[in-house]
Amino acid sequence: MARTFLLLASRYYDGTPEGVYTEDFPVRPPRPYNYTNPALIAPGPLEEVLEPTFKATKLKRFKYNTSVEIIFQSTTLLMSDSNPMHLHGYDVFLLAQGLGNFDAKRDVRKFNYHNPQLRSTVLVPRGGWAAVRFVTDNPGMWYLHCHFEFHIIMGMATAFIVEDGPTPETSLPPPPPEFKKCGAS
Ligand SMILES: [Cu+2]
């Protein structure tokens, strides 16, 4: 994510996202590949094809009270580390973690629906995946990011927009009058 979070929140509240962010964060990887291929660890032709990317600030919008499932998939590109992923505004249920590529047919059976841990931060294992769920019952704009600062700079971050619910209690109050505006002194 190329923009600062304050700028995003400010533009969201003002309803002027144009030129700052879009809401088309993909729901599936736009370029599927064998994410945990050991051959990607070393620089080489295979890795060179996948490494180039582009700068964008793509967010994801949800209606209030939506059940959301996220599969965090690690990659061996750039000799990836384990990634502690953290979503502001929510705790998430950790349904399962595993090594290799997530395979829905095989791995959904491992999901713990009985007594999953409620977590603030989820460690996505190096070369593996983690599956989480949460319900969008807290309206606003919420930062989703890796907790390694350098990874945020690399782009391992986005934000979720959660729309207001049907009542004042489930709606976001307007920003306070002293709320700093980007560009204002
Ligand atoms: Cu990370």
mmCIF file of N, CA and C in Angstrom, residues 12-102:
data_model
loop_
_atom_site.group_PDB
_atom_site.id
_atom_site.type_symbol
_atom_site.label_atom_id
_atom_site.label_comp_id
_atom_site.label_asym_id
_atom_site.label_seq_id
_atom_site.Cartn_x
_atom_site.Cartn_y
_atom_site.Cartn_z
ATOM 1 N N TYR A 12 -11.871 8.721 2.863
ATOM 2 C CA TYR A 12 -13.061 7.890 3.006
ATOM 3 C C TYR A 12 -14.178 8.688 3.684
ATOM 4 N N TYR A 13 -13.851 9.350 4.794
ATOM 5 C CA TYR A 13 -14.862 10.124 5.512
ATOM 6 C C TYR A 13 -15.396 11.253 4.627
ATOM 7 N N ASP A 14 -14.514 11.841 3.816
ATOM 8 C CA ASP A 14 -14.942 12.940 2.946
ATOM 9 C C ASP A 14 -15.654 12.447 1.686
ATOM 10 N N GLY A 15 -15.583 11.141 1.425
ATOM 11 C CA GLY A 15 -16.186 10.604 0.201
ATOM 12 C C GLY A 15 -15.461 11.049 -1.052
ATOM 13 N N THR A 16 -14.137 11.246 -0.929
ATOM 14 C CA THR A 16 -13.355 11.692 -2.096
ATOM 15 C C THR A 16 -12.131 10.780 -2.312
ATOM 16 N N PRO A 17 -12.401 9.498 -2.635
ATOM 17 C CA PRO A 17 -11.265 8.581 -2.798
ATOM 18 C C PRO A 17 -10.505 8.739 -4.119
ATOM 19 N N GLU A 18 -11.067 9.505 -5.049
ATOM 20 C CA GLU A 18 -10.499 9.575 -6.401
ATOM 21 C C GLU A 18 -9.030 9.973 -6.351
ATOM 22 N N GLY A 19 -8.220 9.204 -7.030
ATOM 23 C CA GLY A 19 -6.795 9.506 -7.115
ATOM 24 C C GLY A 19 -5.996 9.058 -5.902
ATOM 25 N N VAL A 20 -6.682 8.515 -4.882
ATOM 26 C CA VAL A 20 -5.977 8.084 -3.669
ATOM 27 C C VAL A 20 -6.076 6.564 -3.482
ATOM 28 N N TYR A 21 -7.308 6.030 -3.560
ATOM 29 C CA TYR A 21 -7.439 4.576 -3.460
ATOM 30 C C TYR A 21 -8.608 4.095 -4.309
ATOM 31 N N THR A 22 -8.586 2.798 -4.595
ATOM 32 C CA THR A 22 -9.699 2.145 -5.278
ATOM 33 C C THR A 22 -10.172 0.989 -4.395
ATOM 34 N N GLU A 23 -11.332 0.451 -4.710
ATOM 35 C CA GLU A 23 -11.908 -0.596 -3.849
ATOM 36 C C GLU A 23 -11.905 -1.948 -4.549
ATOM 37 N N ASP A 24 -10.909 -2.166 -5.386
ATOM 38 C CA ASP A 24 -10.883 -3.396 -6.185
ATOM 39 C C ASP A 24 -9.778 -4.355 -5.748
ATOM 40 N N PHE A 25 -9.509 -4.397 -4.441
ATOM 41 C CA PHE A 25 -8.562 -5.410 -3.963
ATOM 42 C C PHE A 25 -9.088 -6.778 -4.407
ATOM 43 N N PRO A 26 -8.261 -7.563 -5.091
ATOM 44 C CA PRO A 26 -8.783 -8.817 -5.664
ATOM 45 C C PRO A 26 -9.171 -9.823 -4.573
ATOM 46 N N VAL A 27 -10.245 -10.567 -4.820
ATOM 47 C CA VAL A 27 -10.672 -11.574 -3.850
ATOM 48 C C VAL A 27 -9.877 -12.879 -4.008
ATOM 49 N N ARG A 28 -9.217 -13.028 -5.149
ATOM 50 C CA ARG A 28 -8.329 -14.187 -5.358
ATOM 51 C C ARG A 28 -7.020 -13.672 -5.927
ATOM 52 N N PRO A 29 -5.928 -14.454 -5.773
ATOM 53 C CA PRO A 29 -4.656 -13.999 -6.352
ATOM 54 C C PRO A 29 -4.811 -13.738 -7.850
ATOM 55 N N PRO A 30 -4.456 -12.531 -8.320
ATOM 56 C CA PRO A 30 -4.629 -12.228 -9.742
ATOM 57 C C PRO A 30 -3.691 -13.050 -10.627
ATOM 58 N N ARG A 31 -2.600 -13.546 -10.047
ATOM 59 C CA ARG A 31 -1.622 -14.295 -10.844
ATOM 60 C C ARG A 31 -1.239 -15.572 -10.071
ATOM 61 N N PRO A 32 -2.098 -16.600 -10.153
ATOM 62 C CA PRO A 32 -1.800 -17.801 -9.369
ATOM 63 C C PRO A 32 -0.514 -18.475 -9.854
ATOM 64 N N TYR A 33 0.250 -18.999 -8.916
ATOM 65 C CA TYR A 33 1.446 -19.790 -9.235
ATOM 66 C C TYR A 33 1.690 -20.736 -8.069
ATOM 67 N N ASN A 34 2.693 -21.555 -8.175
ATOM 68 C CA ASN A 34 3.035 -22.452 -7.076
ATOM 69 C C ASN A 34 3.752 -21.622 -6.010
ATOM 70 N N TYR A 35 2.969 -21.091 -5.071
ATOM 71 C CA TYR A 35 3.463 -20.078 -4.126
ATOM 72 C C TYR A 35 4.650 -20.553 -3.288
ATOM 73 N N THR A 36 4.705 -21.846 -3.020
ATOM 74 C CA THR A 36 5.746 -22.344 -2.110
ATOM 75 C C THR A 36 6.761 -23.218 -2.843
ATOM 76 N N ASN A 37 6.895 -22.981 -4.142
ATOM 77 C CA ASN A 37 7.893 -23.703 -4.935
ATOM 78 C C ASN A 37 9.294 -23.378 -4.406
ATOM 79 N N PRO A 38 10.053 -24.391 -3.937
ATOM 80 C CA PRO A 38 11.390 -24.113 -3.385
ATOM 81 C C PRO A 38 12.318 -23.464 -4.416
ATOM 82 N N ALA A 39 12.055 -23.682 -5.697
ATOM 83 C CA ALA A 39 12.905 -23.101 -6.748
ATOM 84 C C ALA A 39 12.815 -21.576 -6.790
ATOM 85 N N LEU A 40 11.787 -21.020 -6.158
ATOM 86 C CA LEU A 40 11.630 -19.559 -6.168
ATOM 87 C C LEU A 40 12.513 -18.873 -5.128
ATOM 88 N N ILE A 41 13.077 -19.650 -4.217
ATOM 89 C CA ILE A 41 13.891 -19.051 -3.146
ATOM 90 C C ILE A 41 15.141 -18.402 -3.742
ATOM 91 N N ALA A 42 15.792 -19.108 -4.655
ATOM 92 C CA ALA A 42 17.017 -18.568 -5.255
ATOM 93 C C ALA A 42 16.653 -17.692 -6.449
ATOM 94 N N PRO A 43 17.362 -16.557 -6.604
ATOM 95 C CA PRO A 43 17.107 -15.733 -7.792
ATOM 96 C C PRO A 43 17.365 -16.548 -9.059
ATOM 97 N N GLY A 44 16.510 -16.386 -10.035
ATOM 98 C CA GLY A 44 16.648 -17.144 -11.279
ATOM 99 C C GLY A 44 15.520 -16.791 -12.203
ATOM 100 N N PRO A 45 15.493 -17.411 -13.377
ATOM 101 C CA PRO A 45 14.478 -17.037 -14.378
ATOM 102 C C PRO A 45 13.045 -17.200 -13.874
ATOM 103 N N LEU A 46 12.794 -18.249 -13.112
ATOM 104 C CA LEU A 46 11.449 -18.510 -12.606
ATOM 105 C C LEU A 46 10.999 -17.379 -11.673
ATOM 106 N N GLU A 47 11.924 -16.991 -10.815
ATOM 107 C CA GLU A 47 11.650 -15.944 -9.827
ATOM 108 C C GLU A 47 11.521 -14.581 -10.519
ATOM 109 N N GLU A 48 12.352 -14.357 -11.545
ATOM 110 C CA GLU A 48 12.351 -13.056 -12.239
ATOM 111 C C GLU A 48 11.019 -12.770 -12.930
ATOM 112 N N VAL A 49 10.344 -13.819 -13.378
ATOM 113 C CA VAL A 49 9.057 -13.638 -14.050
ATOM 114 C C VAL A 49 8.004 -13.143 -13.063
ATOM 115 N N LEU A 50 8.103 -13.622 -11.831
ATOM 116 C CA LEU A 50 7.058 -13.330 -10.844
ATOM 117 C C LEU A 50 7.323 -12.087 -10.012
ATOM 118 N N GLU A 51 8.580 -11.701 -9.905
ATOM 119 C CA GLU A 51 8.915 -10.640 -8.958
ATOM 120 C C GLU A 51 8.351 -9.261 -9.334
ATOM 121 N N PRO A 52 8.375 -8.872 -10.618
ATOM 122 C CA PRO A 52 7.889 -7.518 -10.931
ATOM 123 C C PRO A 52 6.426 -7.340 -10.525
ATOM 124 N N THR A 53 6.140 -6.196 -9.950
ATOM 125 C CA THR A 53 4.778 -5.909 -9.530
ATOM 126 C C THR A 53 4.495 -4.436 -9.810
ATOM 127 N N PHE A 54 3.441 -3.877 -9.268
ATOM 128 C CA PHE A 54 3.146 -2.473 -9.528
ATOM 129 C C PHE A 54 2.599 -1.830 -8.264
ATOM 130 N N LYS A 55 2.685 -0.512 -8.212
ATOM 131 C CA LYS A 55 2.198 0.232 -7.049
ATOM 132 C C LYS A 55 0.722 0.529 -7.211
ATOM 133 N N ALA A 56 -0.047 0.266 -6.165
ATOM 134 C CA ALA A 56 -1.466 0.606 -6.193
ATOM 135 C C ALA A 56 -1.961 0.654 -4.760
ATOM 136 N N THR A 57 -3.075 1.317 -4.545
ATOM 137 C CA THR A 57 -3.693 1.344 -3.228
ATOM 138 C C THR A 57 -5.097 0.791 -3.394
ATOM 139 N N LYS A 58 -5.188 -0.535 -3.274
ATOM 140 C CA LYS A 58 -6.441 -1.230 -3.505
ATOM 141 C C LYS A 58 -7.009 -1.699 -2.169
ATOM 142 N N LEU A 59 -8.228 -1.276 -1.893
ATOM 143 C CA LEU A 59 -8.903 -1.620 -0.645
ATOM 144 C C LEU A 59 -10.057 -2.559 -0.936
ATOM 145 N N LYS A 60 -10.644 -3.088 0.132
ATOM 146 C CA LYS A 60 -11.792 -3.985 -0.017
ATOM 147 C C LYS A 60 -12.920 -3.484 0.865
ATOM 148 N N ARG A 61 -14.116 -3.371 0.276
ATOM 149 C CA ARG A 61 -15.283 -2.868 1.021
ATOM 150 C C ARG A 61 -16.213 -4.026 1.379
ATOM 151 N N PHE A 62 -16.750 -3.992 2.603
ATOM 152 C CA PHE A 62 -17.696 -5.011 3.057
ATOM 153 C C PHE A 62 -18.957 -4.351 3.596
ATOM 154 N N LYS A 63 -20.077 -5.017 3.392
ATOM 155 C CA LYS A 63 -21.311 -4.612 4.048
ATOM 156 C C LYS A 63 -21.194 -4.948 5.535
ATOM 157 N N TYR A 64 -21.952 -4.228 6.358
ATOM 158 C CA TYR A 64 -22.000 -4.510 7.785
ATOM 159 C C TYR A 64 -22.512 -5.940 8.001
ATOM 160 N N ASN A 65 -21.941 -6.627 8.991
ATOM 161 C CA ASN A 65 -22.399 -7.971 9.384
ATOM 162 C C ASN A 65 -22.155 -9.043 8.318
ATOM 163 N N THR A 66 -21.047 -8.945 7.615
ATOM 164 C CA THR A 66 -20.658 -9.960 6.635
ATOM 165 C C THR A 66 -19.660 -10.922 7.286
ATOM 166 N N SER A 67 -19.833 -12.216 7.026
ATOM 167 C CA SER A 67 -18.822 -13.187 7.467
ATOM 168 C C SER A 67 -17.698 -13.197 6.444
ATOM 169 N N VAL A 68 -16.487 -12.929 6.901
ATOM 170 C CA VAL A 68 -15.339 -12.843 5.990
ATOM 171 C C VAL A 68 -14.354 -13.948 6.329
ATOM 172 N N GLU A 69 -13.894 -14.623 5.293
ATOM 173 C CA GLU A 69 -12.833 -15.615 5.473
ATOM 174 C C GLU A 69 -11.612 -15.144 4.703
ATOM 175 N N ILE A 70 -10.464 -15.178 5.351
ATOM 176 C CA ILE A 70 -9.212 -14.830 4.675
ATOM 177 C C ILE A 70 -8.270 -16.017 4.770
ATOM 178 N N ILE A 71 -7.694 -16.385 3.620
ATOM 179 C CA ILE A 71 -6.591 -17.337 3.612
ATOM 180 C C ILE A 71 -5.324 -16.529 3.347
ATOM 181 N N PHE A 72 -4.472 -16.437 4.329
ATOM 182 C CA PHE A 72 -3.172 -15.812 4.135
ATOM 183 C C PHE A 72 -2.231 -16.893 3.592
ATOM 184 N N GLN A 73 -1.696 -16.651 2.394
ATOM 185 C CA GLN A 73 -0.804 -17.640 1.772
ATOM 186 C C GLN A 73 0.597 -17.057 1.684
ATOM 187 N N SER A 74 1.541 -17.729 2.293
ATOM 188 C CA SER A 74 2.948 -17.326 2.229
ATOM 189 C C SER A 74 3.521 -17.715 0.863
ATOM 190 N N THR A 75 4.637 -17.088 0.518
ATOM 191 C CA THR A 75 5.307 -17.445 -0.728
ATOM 192 C C THR A 75 6.808 -17.584 -0.487
ATOM 193 N N THR A 76 7.444 -18.400 -1.290
ATOM 194 C CA THR A 76 8.896 -18.555 -1.184
ATOM 195 C C THR A 76 9.623 -17.470 -1.981
ATOM 196 N N LEU A 77 8.869 -16.625 -2.707
ATOM 197 C CA LEU A 77 9.482 -15.480 -3.399
ATOM 198 C C LEU A 77 10.189 -14.590 -2.387
ATOM 199 N N LEU A 78 11.312 -14.034 -2.728
ATOM 200 C CA LEU A 78 12.067 -13.123 -1.850
ATOM 201 C C LEU A 78 12.435 -13.784 -0.524
ATOM 202 N N MET A 79 12.603 -15.104 -0.541
ATOM 203 C CA MET A 79 12.974 -15.861 0.666
ATOM 204 C C MET A 79 12.101 -15.470 1.851
ATOM 205 N N SER A 80 10.817 -15.472 1.613
ATOM 206 C CA SER A 80 9.853 -14.934 2.578
ATOM 207 C C SER A 80 10.038 -15.480 3.991
ATOM 208 N N ASP A 81 9.728 -14.620 4.929
ATOM 209 C CA ASP A 81 9.755 -14.920 6.355
ATOM 210 C C ASP A 81 8.386 -15.437 6.776
ATOM 211 N N SER A 82 8.246 -15.777 8.057
ATOM 212 C CA SER A 82 6.907 -15.901 8.605
ATOM 213 C C SER A 82 6.352 -14.479 8.740
ATOM 214 N N ASN A 83 5.045 -14.318 8.531
ATOM 215 C CA ASN A 83 4.469 -12.974 8.530
ATOM 216 C C ASN A 83 3.379 -12.846 9.596
ATOM 217 N N PRO A 84 3.599 -12.007 10.603
ATOM 218 C CA PRO A 84 2.554 -11.767 11.605
ATOM 219 C C PRO A 84 1.536 -10.765 11.079
ATOM 220 N N MET A 85 0.370 -11.241 10.681
ATOM 221 C CA MET A 85 -0.647 -10.389 10.051
ATOM 222 C C MET A 85 -1.629 -9.893 11.120
ATOM 223 N N HIS A 86 -1.973 -8.618 10.999
ATOM 224 C CA HIS A 86 -2.771 -7.969 12.036
ATOM 225 C C HIS A 86 -3.846 -7.097 11.389
ATOM 226 N N LEU A 87 -5.087 -7.288 11.804
ATOM 227 C CA LEU A 87 -6.204 -6.484 11.296
ATOM 228 C C LEU A 87 -6.704 -5.575 12.414
ATOM 229 N N HIS A 88 -6.697 -4.278 12.172
ATOM 230 C CA HIS A 88 -7.204 -3.347 13.181
ATOM 231 C C HIS A 88 -8.724 -3.457 13.280
ATOM 232 N N GLY A 89 -9.245 -3.143 14.456
ATOM 233 C CA GLY A 89 -10.692 -3.074 14.625
ATOM 234 C C GLY A 89 -11.362 -4.395 14.949
ATOM 235 N N TYR A 90 -10.623 -5.497 14.830
ATOM 236 C CA TYR A 90 -11.200 -6.823 15.018
ATOM 237 C C TYR A 90 -10.202 -7.765 15.660
ATOM 238 N N ASP A 91 -10.731 -8.783 16.333
ATOM 239 C CA ASP A 91 -9.971 -10.002 16.547
ATOM 240 C C ASP A 91 -10.516 -11.011 15.546
ATOM 241 N N VAL A 92 -9.711 -11.971 15.177
ATOM 242 C CA VAL A 92 -10.155 -12.943 14.171
ATOM 243 C C VAL A 92 -10.052 -14.353 14.747
ATOM 244 N N PHE A 93 -10.907 -15.235 14.268
ATOM 245 C CA PHE A 93 -10.828 -16.640 14.654
ATOM 246 C C PHE A 93 -9.821 -17.344 13.748
ATOM 247 N N LEU A 94 -8.836 -17.974 14.366
ATOM 248 C CA LEU A 94 -7.846 -18.741 13.606
ATOM 249 C C LEU A 94 -8.389 -20.161 13.428
ATOM 250 N N LEU A 95 -8.780 -20.489 12.195
ATOM 251 C CA LEU A 95 -9.407 -21.788 11.949
ATOM 252 C C LEU A 95 -8.385 -22.882 11.706
ATOM 253 N N ALA A 96 -7.281 -22.540 11.050
ATOM 254 C CA ALA A 96 -6.253 -23.554 10.774
ATOM 255 C C ALA A 96 -5.004 -22.881 10.213
ATOM 256 N N GLN A 97 -3.893 -23.550 10.368
ATOM 257 C CA GLN A 97 -2.625 -23.140 9.746
ATOM 258 C C GLN A 97 -2.021 -24.395 9.125
ATOM 259 N N GLY A 98 -1.196 -24.226 8.096
ATOM 260 C CA GLY A 98 -0.550 -25.394 7.507
ATOM 261 C C GLY A 98 0.658 -24.977 6.693
ATOM 262 N N LEU A 99 1.384 -25.960 6.217
ATOM 263 C CA LEU A 99 2.547 -25.701 5.371
ATOM 264 C C LEU A 99 2.198 -25.998 3.921
ATOM 265 N N GLY A 100 2.932 -25.380 2.991
ATOM 266 C CA GLY A 100 2.680 -25.568 1.562
ATOM 267 C C GLY A 100 1.583 -24.651 1.074
ATOM 268 N N ASN A 101 1.014 -24.988 -0.089
ATOM 269 C CA ASN A 101 -0.060 -24.178 -0.660
ATOM 270 C C ASN A 101 -1.398 -24.597 -0.064
ATOM 271 N N PHE A 102 -2.225 -23.604 0.278
ATOM 272 C CA PHE A 102 -3.571 -23.915 0.765
ATOM 273 C C PHE A 102 -4.359 -24.595 -0.353
#
